[in-house]
Amino acid sequence: MKTMVKQMEVGQKITGFFVCASKIVKVDRNGNRYMDLRLSDASGVIGAKMWDVNDADIERFAGHDIVKVQAVVNSGFRGAPELKVEQIRKATAEDDFELEALLPVSPRDPAEMEAELAALRGTISNPYLAVLLDEILTGEMYRAFCEAPAAKGSHHNYIRGLLEHSLSVGRVADAIGSQYEDVNRDLLVTGAILHDIGKTMEFDYTTAIDYSDSGRLLGHIVLGERIVADAIGRLEDFPEELKLQLLHLILSHHGEKEYGSPVRPKTPEAFILNHADDIDAKANVFAKKRAGTDEPWTEFNRVLDRFLYLRKVEE
Amino acid sequence: MKTMVKQMEVGQKITGFFVCASKIVKVDRNGNRYMDLRLSDASGVIGAKMWDVNDADIERFAGHDIVKVQAVVNSGFRGAPELKVEQIRKATAEDDFELEALLPVSPRDPAEMEAELAALRGTISNPYLAVLLDEILTGEMYRAFCEAPAAKGSHHNYIRGLLEHSLSVGRVADAIGSQYEDVNRDLLVTGAILHDIGKTMEFDYTTAIDYSDSGRLLGHIVLGERIVADAIGRLEDFPEELKLQLLHLILSHHGEKEYGSPVRPKTPEAFILNHADDIDAKANVFAKKRAGTDEPWTEFNRVLDRFLYLRKVEE
Amino acid sequence: MKTMVKQMEVGQKITGFFVCASKIVKVDRNGNRYMDLRLSDASGVIGAKMWDVNDADIERFAGHDIVKVQAVVNSGFRGAPELKVEQIRKATAEDDFELEALLPVSPRDPAEMEAELAALRGTISNPYLAVLLDEILTGEMYRAFCEAPAAKGSHHNYIRGLLEHSLSVGRVADAIGSQYEDVNRDLLVTGAILHDIGKTMEFDYTTAIDYSDSGRLLGHIVLGERIVADAIGRLEDFPEELKLQLLHLILSHHGEKEYGSPVRPKTPEAFILNHADDIDAKANVFAKKRAGTDEPWTEFNRVLDRFLYLRKVEE
Amino acid sequence: MKTMVKQMEVGQKITGFFVCASKIVKVDRNGNRYMDLRLSDASGVIGAKMWDVNDADIERFAGHDIVKVQAVVNSGFRGAPELKVEQIRKATAEDDFELEALLPVSPRDPAEMEAELAALRGTISNPYLAVLLDEILTGEMYRAFCEAPAAKGSHHNYIRGLLEHSLSVGRVADAIGSQYEDVNRDLLVTGAILHDIGKTMEFDYTTAIDYSDSGRLLGHIVLGERIVADAIGRLEDFPEELKLQLLHLILSHHGEKEYGSPVRPKTPEAFILNHADDIDAKANVFAKKRAGTDEPWTEFNRVLDRFLYLRKVEE
Amino acid sequence: MKTMVKQMEVGQKITGFFVCASKIVKVDRNGNRYMDLRLSDASGVIGAKMWDVNDADIERFAGHDIVKVQAVVNSGFRGAPELKVEQIRKATAEDDFELEALLPVSPRDPAEMEAELAALRGTISNPYLAVLLDEILTGEMYRAFCEAPAAKGSHHNYIRGLLEHSLSVGRVADAIGSQYEDVNRDLLVTGAILHDIGKTMEFDYTTAIDYSDSGRLLGHIVLGERIVADAIGRLEDFPEELKLQLLHLILSHHGEKEYGSPVRPKTPEAFILNHADDIDAKANVFAKKRAGTDEPWTEFNRVLDRFLYLRKVEE
Amino acid sequence: MKTMVKQMEVGQKITGFFVCASKIVKVDRNGNRYMDLRLSDASGVIGAKMWDVNDADIERFAGHDIVKVQAVVNSGFRGAPELKVEQIRKATAEDDFELEALLPVSPRDPAEMEAELAALRGTISNPYLAVLLDEILTGEMYRAFCEAPAAKGSHHNYIRGLLEHSLSVGRVADAIGSQYEDVNRDLLVTGAILHDIGKTMEFDYTTAIDYSDSGRLLGHIVLGERIVADAIGRLEDFPEELKLQLLHLILSHHGEKEYGSPVRPKTPEAFILNHADDIDAKANVFAKKRAGTDEPWTEFNRVLDRFLYLRKVEE
């Protein structure tokens, strides 16, 4: 069984699969080349060095490859573990590894999340919307929806982050909507489930989470609107007004044009969805930060452009 | 009993009290002066004219005064009613009128709202916060909190709008907060109840809703923070951390500095309160717009800088 | 034959069809109601009054209706003509009028523009793009493309404005693109022709030019991208890269997110198309302004936020 | 006596107290650990290395501690001095060092500044304002006002920077105000002295200058307004109008909401104070830059977002 | 002698010269034309009507002409005076009127201001700058500098406003500069005197204050820099560094590029001049507002985007 | 003949001239000093080290000097070449090197560009503009115009970049202008040729491309306007309107005030020139990026604030 990065201890000999997060060839004082590497799996990242390498060693794999590594755990900077690599090569189709173990994943249990999704879908009583969810969330798209990350950086940036985030936005939107009469709850919750569906096409996440070409050239908002509009097109008698408002929810969920929504919210459900999405993104940032430190303040957070305060009031 | 503006019919003779919303003296083609007036009560505004007036007539009252009016209801523009004034003078302390009937008021029942507030306060189990609410929401401040408007224009701009809005933000914030672990619910709900407490001092609303001098020179955010900080100062042993985070909630609830918050949200509760406040303001705009029209689109809304879509999807 | 607004002279009796641009019922000093109207046709707008009207007169038509009018041309403000209406009613399906004469139209000849479009399409040598244009610009969509306006206000805001603008952007983009190697001319010109195709669905223009519901809720950029993507979906073997870059052209042609493009230009063709679109919009503003005045400066132009200088240097 | 960082010369043996500005444990090629340190005192910062350290060495102190160091001055990068540390440990309460010597301080003489402050207070003839200054600037608050820095980075970011800056803003505001009739000079100068009083609570500056929790969560503007409002509350008969305008000065002195003022200047004195504050901040930047270089241009200045030109015109 | 607008009383017969600020021909209920005019002189504006006019009456003058008027003062709106015009025609070269009396002028005495300017120039001890001021402020340019307004709207928008403003900026800049060592006082004061010299060419102010063509196409900042650079070019041996810094002062005095400065301040003198200019503009707004009302608050001020507070604290 | 940086191979001995792009003195583990250098010529940059240096070695040249170097090509980081310097000194007036070979230059042939410029000037039929171009583009100014770079970073940032860019903007502006009637082609093309003429004075480019003092303090837009205005001043009878519009073209060509234009475009030619300038700058960025890589995406481009897509659609 693979030794995860987080569990390594100085002195161990390890053999296993990693993602090569970066690879730089350097030259030491004696003129000999060595490789300065960063290797990652789902639990974290570790530095690694392979000394006195030749062309064959270097060409055996590239940055972003999944690699098989044999190494010893040394003591590096601040006494923290660092790998001294003995052998390294690109993984092949024959190799037996679990992708699962290599990329960061949602802290929530997959089966539990899928059950929650099924339950949430079960609460949609509008027959058109229920059928539409069945039409979209099936087969390959269903699997992609359950696996994809919700971002490259910032929030829910890990495998199954999209599902975790979509469920959470669904719950928050529902909680807000239920405070107001005249909010169409089924429309709102369906919009919440589907708002980021375009992210299934925005990211490549085979060995790392990065944007796809269509992600950068078209964007997940338009990609998502297309998925939903196409599915509606395959159904019969889907009400025109319902379609218009649902597509509006997806297109407007970033709230402002400068954040990438080609139209801004113009219905109560659209305003609520925009807020629920934003709240959940920030809540995820807090959850990750509090999990990683006991300090009262985070480092400066560039996305939110501020320091965050993590200390809890004792109840 | 006073005939309300909304119930007037052409041909009626009426006598009653109104707020003089505007008063302009004009001259007709024959060189005679007349007064072109707008009179309002809680139900709306009506145009009024008093013909052939002299200096004494004109000086009998001023714009923004509460006035006693005797008039006949004529048919004016678009066949809509207009008053032909026979007598008008400023109201005096001896006059018997209800302020209640003169300014626009919240559509919600006052007793029901006060009961809801009492119930919500009853859910606060943190003893410091419960005592703090008792310390602030009592006597004159309690009455002001139950009477004040929440705005001059935009949302909840009517008598008891502050109470209606504060309750609603409390419910929404609670609904959101309950979706996340690690949110201090009592802190959040107390912050929601008190977030706009400074508006008790920001507005004058004796004959119209307008800003007070301190409202314009200091702003309701700082005024509110002062009310809460002073109340905490009168209590013993209030925990320092709790105080800091509660004051932060009040100061940061507008979300961004350009919206008047001297600090931006840095805790989970502060982010949630900011969103709850914003959502409720927009929901009130929709509620008012839908109540007043059957059109699918509103007129262009300057505050939100867009047209709003009012058509509901049939469920 | 209809007397156009621009040709009316004081003393004429006229009978004809107009768009009722606005209708307000007012009351004169004697308490009698009259209708204060603005009537328009393709040549301009004229004020009109109908005196001493009753409920039946008033209900005979509504604002924005096409109306049949019998009237006398009087001298109104500044001696300019004004209609004194004798009879007015809503037009019916039996009436014989040309919509053409009622809404403003492009100054260019329709047949000439359609010929220019055919010629431009003939220059596209890439077989996929040529077929795609055939797929889209046919039948009802072709007619809509040739009739639609390009805007409600600002530039090319008249019938056939979309065609006029699309051709012009095509010419300008082609002229720019031909200055640079490595620009794919067929891709660029096809993008230019189709960049605003969504406007066929963004506007209603039966009796006035205004936004449709889907225009406001989804926007012409997404509507246009959908038209092109759906057409590509009906073709076989359309190259994936070509599709991606063409859709990118349409989505990014407003240049910045705050102007409604969900993605910003990332290819040379996308940058050029964005500039060509912008140049042509401004050139149309100048053309309209110079046509209407001999003054050296325009009135303050709100869209461009400046005064424009119209004086030409003598060559 | 302590050898200051600026006076160290290669070859010296030194023993003394420093602030440990940063501490990183690294590993050399042979696998031995060493500490890479930066040590500072009021005169500047110097690099330091301690080779072949063990756990006990490393745990003897932490970053930001005040440390006692025994070392030799070596020649490091560019021939500049670097310390080779022989012994290092955290300072204790028994140690005999002057905090004064460890943090950067104002270039102005403390006694001279206190005398200037006393003189400036003596010019306030309005009795309420004179008494208010006595009420605030006394005891612990007076000491804090005389010691605190005015910033972490940017301008007057050193011990006694607040006093230096407040005096300077007082002089500049007075100079401007005296050019205009109708400016209340006593109000303006009092506002200038007190405008940043909240900074006494915004910063911690025991071993380094950094924000306090309340500094980040409430901000110095609100903290300062509270100090002044509380002091006024302890006085009798302080005129209401004077209080309102003085608090307005403090709240609005950043000039714009996006710079953290919850209200913007609305009185002549408030506009002048805002300008005086801004001018003095920039003048301090120039003074520091000219002191440190003979180059005509500064490095790119991020805060001001430009290069500054330092060359003086010869008179 | 001319009766000024401010001194007119109901019942007077007046004959005199005015600027026709606006002229609209209207039609009364009986179909007769009348002219609705606004006439102004240096003391203010008054409404005027001429009834039952014919083509000859109307063509006798145009908007913005200086006109000779014979009229009776009637009581108009709110009992305020209004002219009933009996005769009106365009003024001719033979007419004997003082332009002085027709356009608004600075409240300061012209001779006093010129004396102050001479005194200020006398304080410049740098020989190059003293000679430069002599070179520029002479002959026609000197007269223009003493007559021109400083703006069309906003601040110092009256004849001799440029001189009044330039002197005031000179005094304020000098007062600020004298608080700092290392500020070149002569450079700063010369820059202050000349900073708006381009306004002599930016405005036409023969019958009203409006922009010239070059004012709109080139702007007063570049026009002013040209005047100074050309004058320096005519002098011998003017030091290059002094020239560079003086031109920088003029180009950068608006402070930010978005306010029209092609470069932003980069020297201490440039920062100070920018602030002095801004302070003086705002002080002039307050002075004008306080002169015209006893209300505590101004109407909403669009340029400053806020209400201003006019109440003075009693000393 | 000099070995260019791009052609160096490991093992070569080379002697030649370079620009010293940076020079840092470091100390190795043994306490010996060495120099860590970056040397550049027109083909690129290479790292270099000189070991065990003394004071004399170090003082023999400074950063930014042109230096004569004798060295061996070693294998450095990633196996890429690095120089081991044996001797290095500052170049002197006696040395025989071509500046041409040391700074990056335009990829276009100089003679061809000059011929193109001559041809373009030949197409100007307006006699005033033709003479003006002769007046400006002659002698020293002509040489500077043919040699200067167009930028320090971003686009056309190499010797002769100004000429290359000016020609290209001329072609693009002409191509756009020819699509519209009423565009004065000669005015537009002359403006395009001269729009960046101020860059001849904005940059120093003797050993590196950097801003001059006047470049930073006055800016190339004002410098350029001065060159043209002065030249017009030397001609007789140059039409005033033509002058005004040509100067407007130069001043407004950055399009917005925040980009440094003191006035924004107000004529058709000014709008077109602004777009042509912007298009050409971006086209140059694409050309340079595509020349340097086969990747589909560029690195993140800070100036354009996005990734650029380089993949071409196959035709």
Coordinates of N, CA, C and O in Angstrom, one line a residue, chain B residues 210-250:
Chain B
D210 N -36.4 61.8 6.7 CA -35.2 62.5 6.2 C -34.1 62.3 7.1 O -34.2 61.9 8.3
Y211 N -32.9 62.6 6.6 CA -31.7 62.4 7.5 C -31.6 63.4 8.5 O -31.9 64.6 8.3
S212 N -31.1 63.0 9.7 CA -30.8 64.0 10.7 C -29.4 64.5 10.5 O -28.6 64.0 9.7
D213 N -29.0 65.6 11.2 CA -27.6 66.1 11.0 C -26.6 65.1 11.3 O -25.6 64.8 10.6
S214 N -26.8 64.4 12.5 CA -25.8 63.4 12.9 C -25.8 62.2 11.9 O -24.8 61.5 11.7
G215 N -27.0 61.9 11.3 CA -27.1 60.9 10.3 C -26.1 61.2 9.1 O -25.4 60.3 8.7
R216 N -26.1 62.4 8.7 CA -25.3 62.7 7.5 C -23.8 62.9 7.9 O -22.9 62.7 7.1
L217 N -23.6 63.4 9.1 CA -22.2 63.8 9.5 C -21.5 62.6 10.1 O -20.2 62.5 10.1
L218 N -22.2 61.6 10.7 CA -21.5 60.5 11.4 C -21.9 59.2 10.7 O -21.1 58.2 10.6
G219 N -23.2 59.0 10.3 CA -23.6 57.8 9.6 C -24.1 56.8 10.6 O -23.7 56.7 11.7
H220 N -25.1 56.0 10.1 CA -25.7 55.0 11.1 C -24.8 53.9 11.5 O -25.0 53.3 12.5
I221 N -23.8 53.6 10.7 CA -22.9 52.5 11.1 C -22.1 52.9 12.4 O -22.1 52.1 13.4
V222 N -21.6 54.1 12.4 CA -20.8 54.5 13.6 C -21.8 54.8 14.7 O -21.5 54.4 15.9
L223 N -22.9 55.4 14.4 CA -23.9 55.6 15.5 C -24.3 54.3 16.2 O -24.5 54.2 17.4
G224 N -24.5 53.3 15.4 CA -25.0 52.0 15.9 C -23.9 51.3 16.7 O -24.1 50.8 17.8
E225 N -22.7 51.4 16.2 CA -21.6 50.8 16.9 C -21.5 51.5 18.3 O -21.2 50.8 19.3
R226 N -21.7 52.8 18.3 CA -21.6 53.5 19.6 C -22.6 53.0 20.6 O -22.4 52.9 21.8
I227 N -23.9 52.9 20.1 CA -24.9 52.4 21.0 C -24.6 51.1 21.6 O -24.7 50.9 22.8
V228 N -24.1 50.2 20.8 CA -23.8 48.8 21.3 C -22.6 48.9 22.2 O -22.6 48.3 23.3
A229 N -21.5 49.6 21.8 CA -20.3 49.7 22.7 C -20.6 50.3 24.0 O -20.1 49.9 25.1
D230 N -21.4 51.4 24.0 CA -21.8 52.0 25.3 C -22.6 51.1 26.2 O -22.4 51.1 27.4
A231 N -23.5 50.3 25.6 CA -24.3 49.4 26.4 C -23.4 48.3 27.0 O -23.5 48.0 28.2
I232 N -22.5 47.8 26.2 CA -21.5 46.8 26.7 C -20.7 47.4 27.9 O -20.5 46.8 28.9
G233 N -20.4 48.7 27.7 CA -19.6 49.4 28.8 C -20.3 49.4 30.1 O -19.7 49.5 31.2
R234 N -21.7 49.4 30.0 CA -22.5 49.5 31.2 C -22.6 48.1 31.9 O -23.1 48.0 33.0
L235 N -22.3 47.1 31.2 CA -22.4 45.7 31.7 C -21.1 45.3 32.4 O -20.1 45.8 32.0
E236 N -21.3 44.3 33.2 CA -20.0 43.8 33.9 C -19.6 42.5 33.2 O -20.4 41.7 32.8
D237 N -18.3 42.4 33.1 CA -17.7 41.1 32.7 C -18.1 40.6 31.3 O -18.0 39.5 31.0
F238 N -18.5 41.6 30.5 CA -18.8 41.1 29.1 C -17.5 40.7 28.5 O -16.5 41.4 28.5
P239 N -17.5 39.5 27.9 CA -16.2 39.0 27.4 C -15.6 39.9 26.2 O -16.3 40.3 25.3
E240 N -14.3 40.1 26.3 CA -13.6 41.0 25.4 C -13.7 40.5 23.9 O -14.0 41.3 23.0
E241 N -13.5 39.2 23.8 CA -13.6 38.7 22.4 C -15.0 38.8 21.8 O -15.1 39.1 20.6
L242 N -16.0 38.5 22.6 CA -17.3 38.6 22.1 C -17.7 40.0 21.7 O -18.3 40.3 20.7
K243 N -17.2 41.0 22.5 CA -17.4 42.4 22.2 C -16.8 42.8 20.9 O -17.4 43.4 20.1
L244 N -15.6 42.4 20.7 CA -14.8 42.7 19.5 C -15.5 42.2 18.3 O -15.7 42.9 17.3
Q245 N -16.0 40.9 18.4 CA -16.6 40.3 17.2 C -18.0 40.9 16.9 O -18.4 41.0 15.8
L246 N -18.7 41.3 18.0 CA -20.0 41.9 17.8 C -19.9 43.3 17.2 O -20.6 43.6 16.2
L247 N -19.0 44.0 17.7 CA -18.8 45.4 17.1 C -18.3 45.3 15.6 O -18.7 46.1 14.8
H248 N -17.5 44.3 15.4 CA -17.0 44.1 14.0 C -18.2 43.8 13.1 O -18.3 44.2 12.0
L249 N -19.2 43.0 13.6 CA -20.4 42.7 12.8 C -21.1 44.0 12.4 O -21.5 44.1 11.2
I250 N -21.2 44.9 13.3 CA -22.0 46.1 13.0 C -21.2 47.0 12.1 O -21.7 47.5 11.1

